[in-house]
Short mmCIF file of C-alpha atoms and ligand atoms in Angstrom, two decimals:
data_model
loop_
_atom_site.label_atom_id
_atom_site.label_comp_id
_atom_site.label_asym_id
_atom_site.label_seq_id
_atom_site.Cartn_x
_atom_site.Cartn_y
_atom_site.Cartn_z
CA MET L 1 0.00 0.00 0.00
CA SER L 2 1.68 3.14 -1.14
CA PHE L 3 1.64 6.18 1.08
CA ILE L 4 1.20 9.59 -0.53
CA ASN L 5 2.19 12.50 1.66
CA TYR L 6 0.89 15.76 0.17
CA LEU L 7 2.63 17.78 2.80
CA SER L 8 6.22 16.60 2.35
CA ARG L 9 5.35 15.76 -1.27
CA GLU L 10 6.57 12.22 -1.01
CA ILE L 11 5.30 8.96 -2.29
CA ASN L 12 6.39 5.78 -0.49
CA CYS L 13 6.08 2.30 -1.98
CA LYS L 14 6.91 -1.15 -0.66
CA ILE L 15 8.66 -3.74 -2.81
CA VAL L 16 9.27 -7.30 -1.61
CA TYR L 17 11.97 -9.63 -2.97
CA TYR L 18 10.63 -13.19 -2.72
CA GLY L 19 12.19 -16.55 -3.60
CA PRO L 20 13.64 -19.78 -2.23
CA GLY L 21 16.41 -19.85 0.38
CA LEU L 22 19.87 -18.81 -0.90
CA CYS L 23 18.61 -17.65 -4.32
CA GLY L 24 20.25 -14.24 -3.82
CA LYS L 25 17.58 -11.89 -2.43
CA THR L 26 19.80 -10.37 0.25
CA THR L 27 22.63 -10.13 -2.30
CA ASN L 28 20.37 -8.01 -4.58
CA LEU L 29 19.75 -5.52 -1.76
CA GLN L 30 23.40 -5.45 -0.73
CA TYR L 31 24.46 -4.63 -4.28
CA ILE L 32 21.86 -1.85 -4.57
CA TYR L 33 22.99 -0.50 -1.22
CA ASN L 34 26.67 -0.50 -2.20
CA LYS L 35 26.02 1.23 -5.53
CA THR L 36 23.67 3.95 -4.32
CA ASN L 37 24.71 7.48 -3.33
CA PRO L 38 24.67 7.99 0.43
CA ASP L 39 22.08 10.78 0.12
CA ALA L 40 19.66 8.50 -1.73
CA LYS L 41 19.62 5.66 0.76
CA GLY L 42 19.03 4.98 4.42
CA LYS L 43 20.64 2.31 6.50
CA MET L 44 20.28 -1.28 5.35
CA ILE L 45 18.89 -3.41 8.12
CA SER L 46 19.34 -7.17 8.13
CA LEU L 47 17.62 -9.23 10.77
CA ALA L 48 19.75 -12.33 10.27
CA THR L 49 20.88 -15.39 12.16
CA GLU L 50 24.49 -15.78 13.26
CA THR L 51 25.19 -17.60 10.01
CA GLU L 52 23.86 -14.66 7.98
CA ARG L 53 20.67 -16.37 6.91
CA THR L 54 17.78 -13.92 6.84
CA LEU L 55 15.74 -14.43 10.01
CA PHE L 56 12.91 -11.93 9.58
CA PHE L 57 13.69 -9.47 6.80
CA ASP L 58 16.25 -7.20 5.19
CA PHE L 59 15.17 -3.61 4.72
CA LEU L 60 16.59 -0.91 2.48
CA PRO L 61 14.99 2.53 2.04
CA LEU L 62 15.82 4.10 -1.29
CA ALA L 63 15.04 7.46 -2.93
CA LEU L 64 14.70 7.30 -6.71
CA GLY L 65 14.18 10.93 -7.63
CA GLU L 66 11.21 13.20 -8.29
CA ILE L 67 8.14 12.74 -10.37
CA ARG L 68 5.74 15.65 -10.86
CA GLY L 69 7.20 17.34 -7.80
CA PHE L 70 6.83 14.28 -5.60
CA LYS L 71 9.88 12.50 -4.21
CA THR L 72 9.64 8.79 -4.86
CA ARG L 73 10.79 6.55 -2.03
CA PHE L 74 10.94 2.80 -2.25
CA HIS L 75 11.19 0.52 0.74
CA LEU L 76 12.83 -2.72 -0.35
CA TYR L 77 12.28 -5.83 1.76
CA THR L 78 13.45 -9.42 1.43
CA VAL L 79 11.76 -12.40 3.03
CA PRO L 80 13.50 -15.34 4.72
CA GLY L 81 13.50 -18.14 2.15
CA GLN L 82 13.52 -21.24 4.28
CA VAL L 83 10.26 -23.16 4.35
CA PHE L 84 9.79 -22.99 8.11
CA TYR L 85 9.74 -19.18 8.16
CA ASP L 86 6.38 -19.02 6.43
CA ALA L 87 4.67 -17.03 9.20
CA SER L 88 7.28 -14.28 8.83
CA ARG L 89 6.95 -14.22 5.06
CA LYS L 90 3.22 -13.59 5.34
CA LEU L 91 3.81 -10.60 7.60
CA ILE L 92 6.28 -9.01 5.22
CA LEU L 93 3.86 -9.25 2.31
CA LYS L 94 1.36 -7.03 4.12
CA GLY L 95 0.87 -3.78 2.27
CA VAL L 96 3.13 -4.78 -0.63
CA ASP L 97 3.03 -2.65 -3.80
CA GLY L 98 5.26 -4.80 -6.01
CA VAL L 99 6.99 -8.19 -5.97
CA VAL L 100 10.32 -9.33 -7.39
CA PHE L 101 10.56 -13.11 -7.58
CA VAL L 102 14.22 -14.13 -7.51
CA ALA L 103 14.68 -17.61 -8.97
CA ASP L 104 17.82 -19.69 -8.56
CA SER L 105 18.87 -20.81 -12.06
CA GLN L 106 20.58 -23.98 -10.84
CA ILE L 107 18.88 -27.15 -12.06
CA ALA L 108 19.06 -28.61 -8.57
CA ARG L 109 16.94 -25.69 -7.28
CA MET L 110 14.05 -25.98 -9.75
CA GLU L 111 11.72 -27.65 -7.28
CA ALA L 112 12.55 -25.04 -4.64
CA ASN L 113 11.73 -22.27 -7.15
CA ILE L 114 8.36 -23.76 -7.98
CA GLU L 115 7.52 -24.39 -4.35
CA SER L 116 8.44 -20.83 -3.40
CA MET L 117 6.36 -19.35 -6.22
CA GLU L 118 3.33 -21.39 -5.17
CA ASN L 119 3.93 -20.24 -1.63
CA LEU L 120 4.00 -16.63 -2.84
CA ARG L 121 0.63 -17.07 -4.57
CA THR L 122 -0.91 -18.68 -1.52
CA ASN L 123 0.38 -16.07 0.90
CA LEU L 124 -0.71 -13.19 -1.33
CA ALA L 125 -4.16 -14.70 -1.71
CA GLU L 126 -4.47 -14.86 2.08
CA GLN L 127 -4.00 -11.07 2.15
CA GLY L 128 -6.56 -10.62 -0.59
CA TYR L 129 -3.98 -9.96 -3.31
CA SER L 130 -3.52 -11.71 -6.61
CA LEU L 131 -0.11 -12.12 -8.20
CA ASP L 132 -1.75 -11.57 -11.58
CA LYS L 133 -2.91 -8.09 -10.61
CA LEU L 134 0.12 -6.95 -8.65
CA PRO L 135 3.18 -5.28 -10.23
CA TYR L 136 5.47 -8.27 -10.54
CA VAL L 137 8.79 -9.15 -12.22
CA ILE L 138 11.04 -12.22 -12.21
CA GLN L 139 14.81 -12.47 -11.97
CA TYR L 140 16.73 -15.62 -13.01
CA ASN L 141 19.76 -15.33 -10.77
CA LYS L 142 23.10 -17.14 -10.56
CA ARG L 143 23.59 -17.28 -14.33
CA ASP L 144 27.32 -17.77 -13.63
CA MET L 145 26.86 -21.17 -11.98
CA PRO L 146 27.87 -24.36 -13.83
CA SER L 147 24.68 -26.47 -13.81
CA ILE L 148 21.96 -24.03 -14.75
CA ALA L 149 18.74 -24.42 -16.68
CA PRO L 150 18.39 -22.55 -20.00
CA VAL L 151 16.39 -19.34 -19.72
CA GLU L 152 13.71 -20.72 -22.04
CA GLU L 153 13.10 -23.58 -19.65
CA LEU L 154 12.95 -21.25 -16.63
CA ARG L 155 10.52 -19.07 -18.51
CA ASN L 156 8.23 -21.99 -19.36
CA LEU L 157 8.27 -23.17 -15.80
CA LEU L 158 8.13 -19.92 -13.84
CA ASN L 159 6.82 -17.26 -16.18
CA PRO L 160 3.94 -18.61 -18.28
CA GLN L 161 2.15 -15.25 -17.93
CA GLY L 162 5.09 -13.43 -19.52
CA VAL L 163 5.82 -10.73 -16.94
CA PRO L 164 9.08 -8.77 -17.38
CA ASP L 165 12.00 -11.09 -16.57
CA PHE L 166 15.76 -10.63 -16.26
CA GLU L 167 18.88 -12.76 -16.12
CA ALA L 168 21.18 -11.84 -13.27
CA ILE L 169 24.41 -12.51 -11.47
CA ALA L 170 23.47 -10.66 -8.31
CA LYS L 171 26.82 -11.16 -6.63
CA ASP L 172 28.46 -9.15 -9.45
CA GLY L 173 25.49 -6.83 -9.85
CA ASP L 174 24.53 -7.97 -13.36
CA GLY L 175 20.80 -7.48 -13.87
CA VAL L 176 20.22 -6.12 -10.36
CA PHE L 177 19.32 -2.56 -11.35
CA ASP L 178 17.43 -3.68 -14.46
CA THR L 179 15.21 -5.71 -12.18
CA LEU L 180 14.75 -2.87 -9.71
CA LYS L 181 13.93 -0.33 -12.41
CA ALA L 182 11.38 -2.66 -13.99
CA ILE L 183 9.49 -3.21 -10.75
CA ALA L 184 9.67 0.47 -9.78
CA LYS L 185 8.24 1.39 -13.17
CA LEU L 186 5.38 -1.08 -12.84
CA VAL L 187 4.56 0.18 -9.34
CA LEU L 188 4.46 3.80 -10.49
CA THR L 189 2.38 2.86 -13.52
CA GLU L 190 -0.08 1.09 -11.21
CA LEU L 191 -0.24 4.17 -9.04
CA LYS L 192 -1.10 6.21 -12.09
CA ARG L 193 -3.99 3.86 -12.78
CA GLY L 194 -5.06 4.33 -9.18
CA GLY L 195 -5.06 0.62 -8.36
CA ALA L 196 -4.07 -1.02 -5.11
CA GLY L 197 -3.27 -4.61 -6.01
CA GLY L 198 -6.52 -6.08 -4.79
CA MET D 1 -10.28 -2.72 -2.08
CA THR D 2 -8.57 -4.64 0.68
CA ASN D 3 -5.83 -2.14 1.05
CA PRO D 4 -6.85 1.48 0.88
CA GLN D 5 -4.23 3.99 -0.01
CA MET D 6 -2.65 5.86 2.86
CA VAL D 7 -2.48 9.60 2.26
CA MET D 8 -1.59 12.62 4.33
CA TYR D 9 -2.82 16.17 3.79
CA GLU D 10 -1.66 19.38 5.39
CA GLU D 11 -4.78 19.88 7.49
CA GLU D 12 -4.69 16.44 9.10
CA PHE D 13 -0.93 16.49 9.39
CA ASN D 14 -1.07 19.71 11.41
CA GLN D 15 -3.65 18.19 13.73
CA ILE D 16 -1.53 15.08 14.18
CA GLN D 17 1.66 17.07 14.71
CA ALA D 18 -0.05 19.15 17.39
CA ILE D 19 -1.04 15.99 19.25
CA VAL D 20 2.44 14.52 19.00
CA ASP D 21 4.07 17.77 20.15
CA ARG D 22 1.74 17.93 23.12
CA LEU D 23 2.38 14.29 23.99
CA VAL D 24 6.15 14.86 24.15
CA ARG D 25 5.61 17.72 26.59
CA GLU D 26 2.86 16.24 28.73
CA ALA D 27 4.45 12.81 29.05
CA ASN D 28 7.90 14.32 29.57
CA ALA D 29 9.12 12.05 26.78
CA GLN D 30 12.31 12.17 24.70
CA VAL D 31 10.76 11.24 21.38
CA VAL D 32 7.31 10.46 20.04
CA PHE D 33 6.60 9.15 16.59
CA ILE D 34 3.72 7.78 14.58
CA ILE D 35 4.13 5.23 11.82
CA ASP D 36 1.72 3.27 9.70
CA LYS D 37 1.57 -0.51 10.01
CA ASN D 38 3.72 -0.88 6.91
CA GLY D 39 6.59 0.92 8.55
CA GLN D 40 6.30 4.37 7.03
CA LEU D 41 6.92 7.36 9.24
CA ILE D 42 3.96 9.73 9.52
CA ALA D 43 5.02 12.27 12.15
CA SER D 44 7.57 12.71 14.90
CA ALA D 45 8.43 15.11 17.71
CA GLY D 46 11.12 15.59 20.35
CA GLU D 47 14.83 14.84 20.13
CA THR D 48 14.79 13.11 16.74
CA ASP D 49 18.11 14.54 15.46
CA GLN D 50 20.21 11.64 16.67
CA LEU D 51 17.69 9.02 15.65
CA ASP D 52 17.45 6.99 12.45
CA THR D 53 13.67 7.33 12.32
CA THR D 54 13.32 5.45 9.00
CA SER D 55 14.97 2.35 10.46
CA LEU D 56 13.06 2.71 13.72
CA ALA D 57 9.78 2.92 11.82
CA SER D 58 10.45 -0.21 9.79
CA LEU D 59 11.62 -2.24 12.79
CA THR D 60 8.71 -1.13 14.95
CA ALA D 61 6.25 -2.11 12.24
CA GLY D 62 8.01 -5.48 11.94
CA ASN D 63 7.75 -5.89 15.69
CA ILE D 64 4.03 -5.06 15.71
CA ALA D 65 3.46 -7.42 12.78
CA ALA D 66 5.28 -10.21 14.63
CA THR D 67 3.42 -9.74 17.91
CA GLY D 68 0.19 -9.50 15.90
CA GLY D 69 1.08 -12.88 14.43
CA ILE D 70 1.67 -14.29 17.90
CA ALA D 71 -1.67 -12.91 19.08
CA LYS D 72 -3.40 -14.63 16.19
CA LEU D 73 -1.81 -17.97 17.08
CA LEU D 74 -3.01 -17.54 20.66
CA ARG D 75 -6.45 -16.54 19.40
CA GLU D 76 -5.98 -13.22 21.15
CA ASN D 77 -6.99 -9.85 19.82
CA GLU D 78 -3.96 -7.90 18.73
CA PHE D 79 -1.85 -6.81 21.74
CA ALA D 80 -2.66 -3.14 21.89
CA ALA D 81 0.41 -2.03 23.82
CA GLN D 82 4.01 -3.08 24.43
CA PHE D 83 6.65 -1.81 26.79
CA HIS D 84 10.41 -2.29 26.50
CA GLU D 85 12.61 -1.33 29.40
CA GLY D 86 16.19 -0.25 28.81
CA GLU D 87 18.93 1.20 31.01
CA LYS D 88 18.71 4.76 29.75
CA SER D 89 15.52 4.77 27.77
CA ASN D 90 12.25 2.93 27.67
CA VAL D 91 9.91 2.42 24.75
CA HIS D 92 6.12 2.35 24.86
CA ILE D 93 4.39 1.16 21.69
CA GLN D 94 0.66 1.56 21.23
CA LEU D 95 -1.51 0.40 18.36
CA VAL D 96 -4.03 3.11 17.46
CA GLY D 97 -7.26 2.02 15.78
CA ASN D 98 -5.47 -1.07 14.44
CA ARG D 99 -4.05 1.18 11.75
CA VAL D 100 -1.17 3.29 13.01
CA ILE D 101 1.44 2.84 15.72
CA LEU D 102 2.26 5.42 18.36
CA VAL D 103 5.77 5.10 19.82
CA VAL D 104 6.97 6.98 22.90
CA ILE D 105 10.63 6.88 23.96
CA PHE D 106 11.22 8.19 27.47
CA GLY D 107 13.88 8.31 30.18
CA HIS D 108 13.99 8.35 33.97
CA ASN D 109 12.48 11.81 34.38
CA THR D 110 8.97 10.47 33.87
CA THR D 111 7.00 7.33 34.70
CA LEU D 112 5.35 4.57 32.75
CA GLY D 113 2.07 5.47 34.47
CA LEU D 114 2.15 9.04 33.20
CA VAL D 115 3.19 7.93 29.72
CA ARG D 116 0.32 5.43 29.57
CA LEU D 117 -2.17 8.04 30.70
CA ARG D 118 -1.08 10.58 28.09
CA VAL D 119 -0.85 7.94 25.37
CA LYS D 120 -4.42 6.91 26.05
CA LYS D 121 -5.70 10.44 25.55
CA ALA D 122 -3.58 11.00 22.44
CA SER D 123 -4.69 7.66 20.95
CA GLU D 124 -8.34 8.62 21.13
CA GLN D 125 -7.67 11.93 19.38
CA LEU D 126 -5.46 10.31 16.76
CA ASN D 127 -7.98 7.61 16.09
CA ALA D 128 -10.63 10.18 15.21
CA ILE D 129 -8.28 11.94 12.79
CA PHE D 130 -7.26 8.76 11.00
CA GLU D 131 -10.88 7.65 10.68
CA ALA D 132 -11.68 10.95 8.99
CA LEU D 133 -8.63 10.65 6.73
CA LEU D 134 -9.65 7.19 5.66
CA ALA D 135 -13.16 8.35 4.83
CA LYS D 136 -11.71 11.16 2.73
CA VAL D 137 -9.54 8.77 0.71
CA GLN D 138 -12.38 6.36 0.10
CA ASP D 139 -14.59 9.13 -1.20
CA PRO D 140 -14.91 8.48 -4.96
CA ALA D 141 -14.38 12.18 -5.61
CA HIS D 142 -10.88 11.90 -4.15
CA GLU D 143 -8.31 12.60 -6.84
CA THR D 144 -4.74 11.46 -7.12
CA PRO D 145 -2.14 13.71 -8.74
CA PHE D 146 -0.62 10.60 -10.24
CA ALA D 147 -3.41 10.14 -12.74
CA GLU D 148 -1.53 12.68 -14.87
CA ILE D 149 1.83 10.97 -14.74
CA THR D 150 3.02 10.07 -18.21
CA ASP D 151 5.17 7.12 -19.22
CA ASP D 152 7.87 9.67 -20.01
CA ASP D 153 7.77 10.97 -16.44
CA ILE D 154 8.42 7.46 -15.22
CA ASP D 155 11.17 6.83 -17.76
CA ASN D 156 12.87 10.09 -16.88
CA LEU D 157 13.22 8.94 -13.30
CA PHE D 158 15.74 6.40 -14.49
CA ASN D 159 17.66 8.41 -17.04
CA ASP D 160 20.71 9.26 -15.03
N1 GDP Y 1 27.61 -17.74 -7.93
C1 GDP Y 1 26.68 -16.89 -7.50
N2 GDP Y 1 26.43 -16.80 -6.19
C2 GDP Y 1 25.48 -15.92 -5.78
C3 GDP Y 1 24.78 -15.10 -6.70
N3 GDP Y 1 23.90 -14.34 -5.99
C4 GDP Y 1 24.05 -14.69 -4.70
N4 GDP Y 1 25.00 -15.63 -4.56
C5 GDP Y 1 25.46 -16.28 -3.32
O1 GDP Y 1 24.44 -17.13 -2.83
C6 GDP Y 1 24.44 -17.17 -1.41
C7 GDP Y 1 23.08 -16.85 -0.86
O2 GDP Y 1 22.75 -15.53 -1.18
P1 GDP Y 1 21.71 -14.66 -0.31
O3 GDP Y 1 21.60 -13.34 -0.98
O4 GDP Y 1 22.08 -14.68 1.12
O5 GDP Y 1 20.38 -15.51 -0.54
P2 GDP Y 1 18.93 -15.27 0.08
O6 GDP Y 1 18.68 -16.42 0.99
O7 GDP Y 1 18.01 -15.31 -1.10
O8 GDP Y 1 18.90 -13.94 0.77
C8 GDP Y 1 25.52 -16.18 -0.98
O9 GDP Y 1 26.69 -16.89 -0.67
C9 GDP Y 1 25.71 -15.30 -2.21
O10 GDP Y 1 27.01 -14.79 -2.28
C10 GDP Y 1 25.10 -15.20 -8.09
O11 GDP Y 1 24.54 -14.53 -8.96
N5 GDP Y 1 26.06 -16.12 -8.42
MG1 MG Y 2 18.40 -13.45 2.70
#
């Protein structure tokens, strides 16, 4: 749910990075954080376990510039990927304006991708959202790994509806900003139409 | 619509700011802030200079969401208030109208009892304002300035 502040002339939107454990969600946010001017970002918060697995969420506030005299601010969140953190994932989806699904391109992770995407649909539906109506893009990450599925196959499996999708190597930053720009654009376009995902 | 847009106008903001300013004084608090349940800061008052209010807002909302989840598991209504006790400062968190969160940070020069009392009064006033705001947004005549955004406007945001 975006928040329009007519007084400070700001528009705030919430974007959630979703996907199976270890697919590279936190890495996406870390890269964005490292490459953004200090005046355009706030602190990145990671609620993680001692072994750096996301426990609750990562959070990165980002300013993307002005549109019609309104500052656009995006709050980026990641969810914990492991299956047993489902209750936390549901909480983070509350009030979401746009979703990035980060898939792990490795063949061995195909089942985990599918399971996570089904989980995303289910959890959104519980909040009264539909993935088909929400601004939504897909990233095929880890394109540098040895045993990966061809993009065509990933597309058939994970993107039958043909939403914008991107190949990425998040640890080197490839595709990270393309993905972010695409989702930000969709969210702003949705705002223009006056919709709210439901 | 399951998720009405949150908006803030000057008139309501001034009313809210007045309440928050008064609460800082009357509760003898260090900082007071109001955030929505999604973690976006709405208003703040007091010694906010040294504080990362954006981070605080997001973490507080996460905290409220988590305790709300616990309440649901226990078949409780949402826990309306929380209190965290520190060595130098204490934090009182109050859910207002199940929609926004009122946070008071205070030190040893006041008491939890006084803070609670003042928070209760402020919550009632805030609740009325947010109800009115919500009604305004849901009014079909309500216009958004974003209807006039062009695709070029959006593209230009990324041309740097
Ligand atoms: N080879 C490779 N490793 C990656 C890539 N993106 C992330 N990783 C690594 O994958 C691991 C898990 O990443 P993380 O971002 O914590 O995953 P999360 O569970 O989705 O948040 C880390 O060791 C990352 O360095 C990538 O594009 N290529
Ligand atoms: Mg993570």
